[in-house]
Short mmCIF file of C-alpha atoms in Angstrom, two decimals:
data_model
loop_
_atom_site.label_atom_id
_atom_site.label_comp_id
_atom_site.label_asym_id
_atom_site.label_seq_id
_atom_site.Cartn_x
_atom_site.Cartn_y
_atom_site.Cartn_z
CA MET Z 1 135.91 101.32 92.09
CA ARG Z 2 138.51 99.38 94.03
CA VAL Z 3 138.65 95.80 95.35
CA LEU Z 4 140.20 95.49 98.81
CA PRO Z 5 141.49 91.89 99.27
CA ILE Z 6 141.46 91.86 103.07
CA LEU Z 7 142.88 88.43 103.96
CA THR Z 8 145.96 88.89 101.76
CA SER Z 9 147.16 91.60 104.16
CA PRO Z 10 149.90 90.54 106.61
CA CYS Z 11 147.67 91.93 109.39
CA PHE Z 12 145.30 88.98 108.95
CA GLN Z 13 147.80 86.09 109.07
CA GLY Z 14 146.22 83.12 110.84
CA VAL Z 15 142.67 84.45 110.60
CA GLY Z 16 140.10 81.83 109.59
CA GLN Z 17 136.91 82.67 107.70
CA PRO Z 18 135.58 85.93 109.16
CA GLN Z 19 131.89 86.75 108.81
CA ALA Z 20 132.42 90.51 108.87
CA TYR Z 21 135.05 93.20 109.35
CA SER Z 22 135.12 96.30 111.53
CA PHE Z 23 136.86 99.24 109.86
CA ASN Z 24 137.52 102.90 110.45
CA PHE Z 25 137.44 104.72 107.11
CA THR Z 26 139.17 108.11 107.02
CA VAL Z 27 139.24 110.53 104.09
CA VAL Z 28 141.62 113.45 103.65
CA PRO Z 29 140.88 116.23 101.14
CA ASN Z 30 142.84 116.12 97.92
CA PRO Z 31 145.25 119.01 97.21
CA GLN Z 32 142.76 120.72 94.90
CA GLY Z 33 140.22 120.87 97.75
CA GLN Z 34 137.59 118.95 95.80
CA PRO Z 35 135.01 117.59 98.27
CA LEU Z 36 134.22 113.90 98.41
CA ALA Z 37 130.51 113.43 97.90
CA TYR Z 38 130.52 109.98 99.49
CA LEU Z 39 132.38 106.72 99.99
CA THR Z 40 130.49 103.44 99.75
CA VAL Z 41 131.94 100.10 100.91
CA TRP Z 42 130.25 96.71 100.43
CA PRO Z 43 131.05 92.97 100.20
CA GLU Z 44 132.57 91.86 96.90
CA GLY Z 45 130.02 89.89 94.89
CA ASP Z 46 127.04 91.87 96.23
CA ASN Z 47 125.31 94.70 94.41
CA GLN Z 48 126.42 98.20 95.32
CA PRO Z 49 124.13 99.52 98.05
CA GLU Z 50 122.27 102.81 97.67
CA VAL Z 51 123.68 104.11 100.96
CA SER Z 52 127.02 105.68 101.79
CA THR Z 53 129.56 104.58 104.37
CA LEU Z 54 130.97 108.09 104.72
CA ASN Z 55 129.98 111.57 103.48
CA ASN Z 56 132.32 114.55 103.24
CA PRO Z 57 130.77 117.53 101.42
CA THR Z 58 132.95 120.03 103.36
CA ALA Z 59 136.31 118.69 102.08
CA THR Z 60 137.72 118.22 105.58
CA VAL Z 61 139.35 115.22 107.29
CA VAL Z 62 136.47 112.91 108.24
CA ALA Z 63 136.34 109.40 109.74
CA ASN Z 64 133.54 106.89 110.19
CA ALA Z 65 133.44 103.37 111.60
CA ALA Z 66 131.59 100.62 109.76
CA ILE Z 67 131.01 96.89 110.06
CA VAL Z 68 131.04 95.28 106.62
CA GLN Z 69 130.04 91.69 105.89
CA ALA Z 70 132.78 89.53 104.33
CA GLY Z 71 132.33 89.08 100.58
CA GLN Z 72 133.54 86.62 97.96
CA GLY Z 73 137.15 85.78 98.66
CA GLU Z 74 136.84 87.86 101.83
CA SER Z 75 137.18 91.04 99.76
CA LEU Z 76 135.41 94.39 99.90
CA MET Z 77 134.53 96.84 97.17
CA SER Z 78 134.94 100.59 97.63
CA LEU Z 79 133.68 103.44 95.50
CA PRO Z 80 134.54 107.08 96.17
CA ARG Z 81 132.46 109.72 94.39
CA THR Z 82 133.22 113.42 94.06
CA TYR Z 83 130.86 116.23 93.18
#
């Protein structure tokens, strides 16, 4: 699991209090070719949802756009899972 502190990025200088973020998540297969079962992204402070943001059972380069509500401290949580 990883916390993504969005507003600490230099890309967001001068941004107020956003309600949500629009992202494009892209996964690239690891060198061993192990497929990514799924990637889930959700607002920090919320419970992990039972849905995925991106699936990649074929171990290829895959991208998916998602709008994610801003969480505590304007951070997101991400959780990649492999098979």
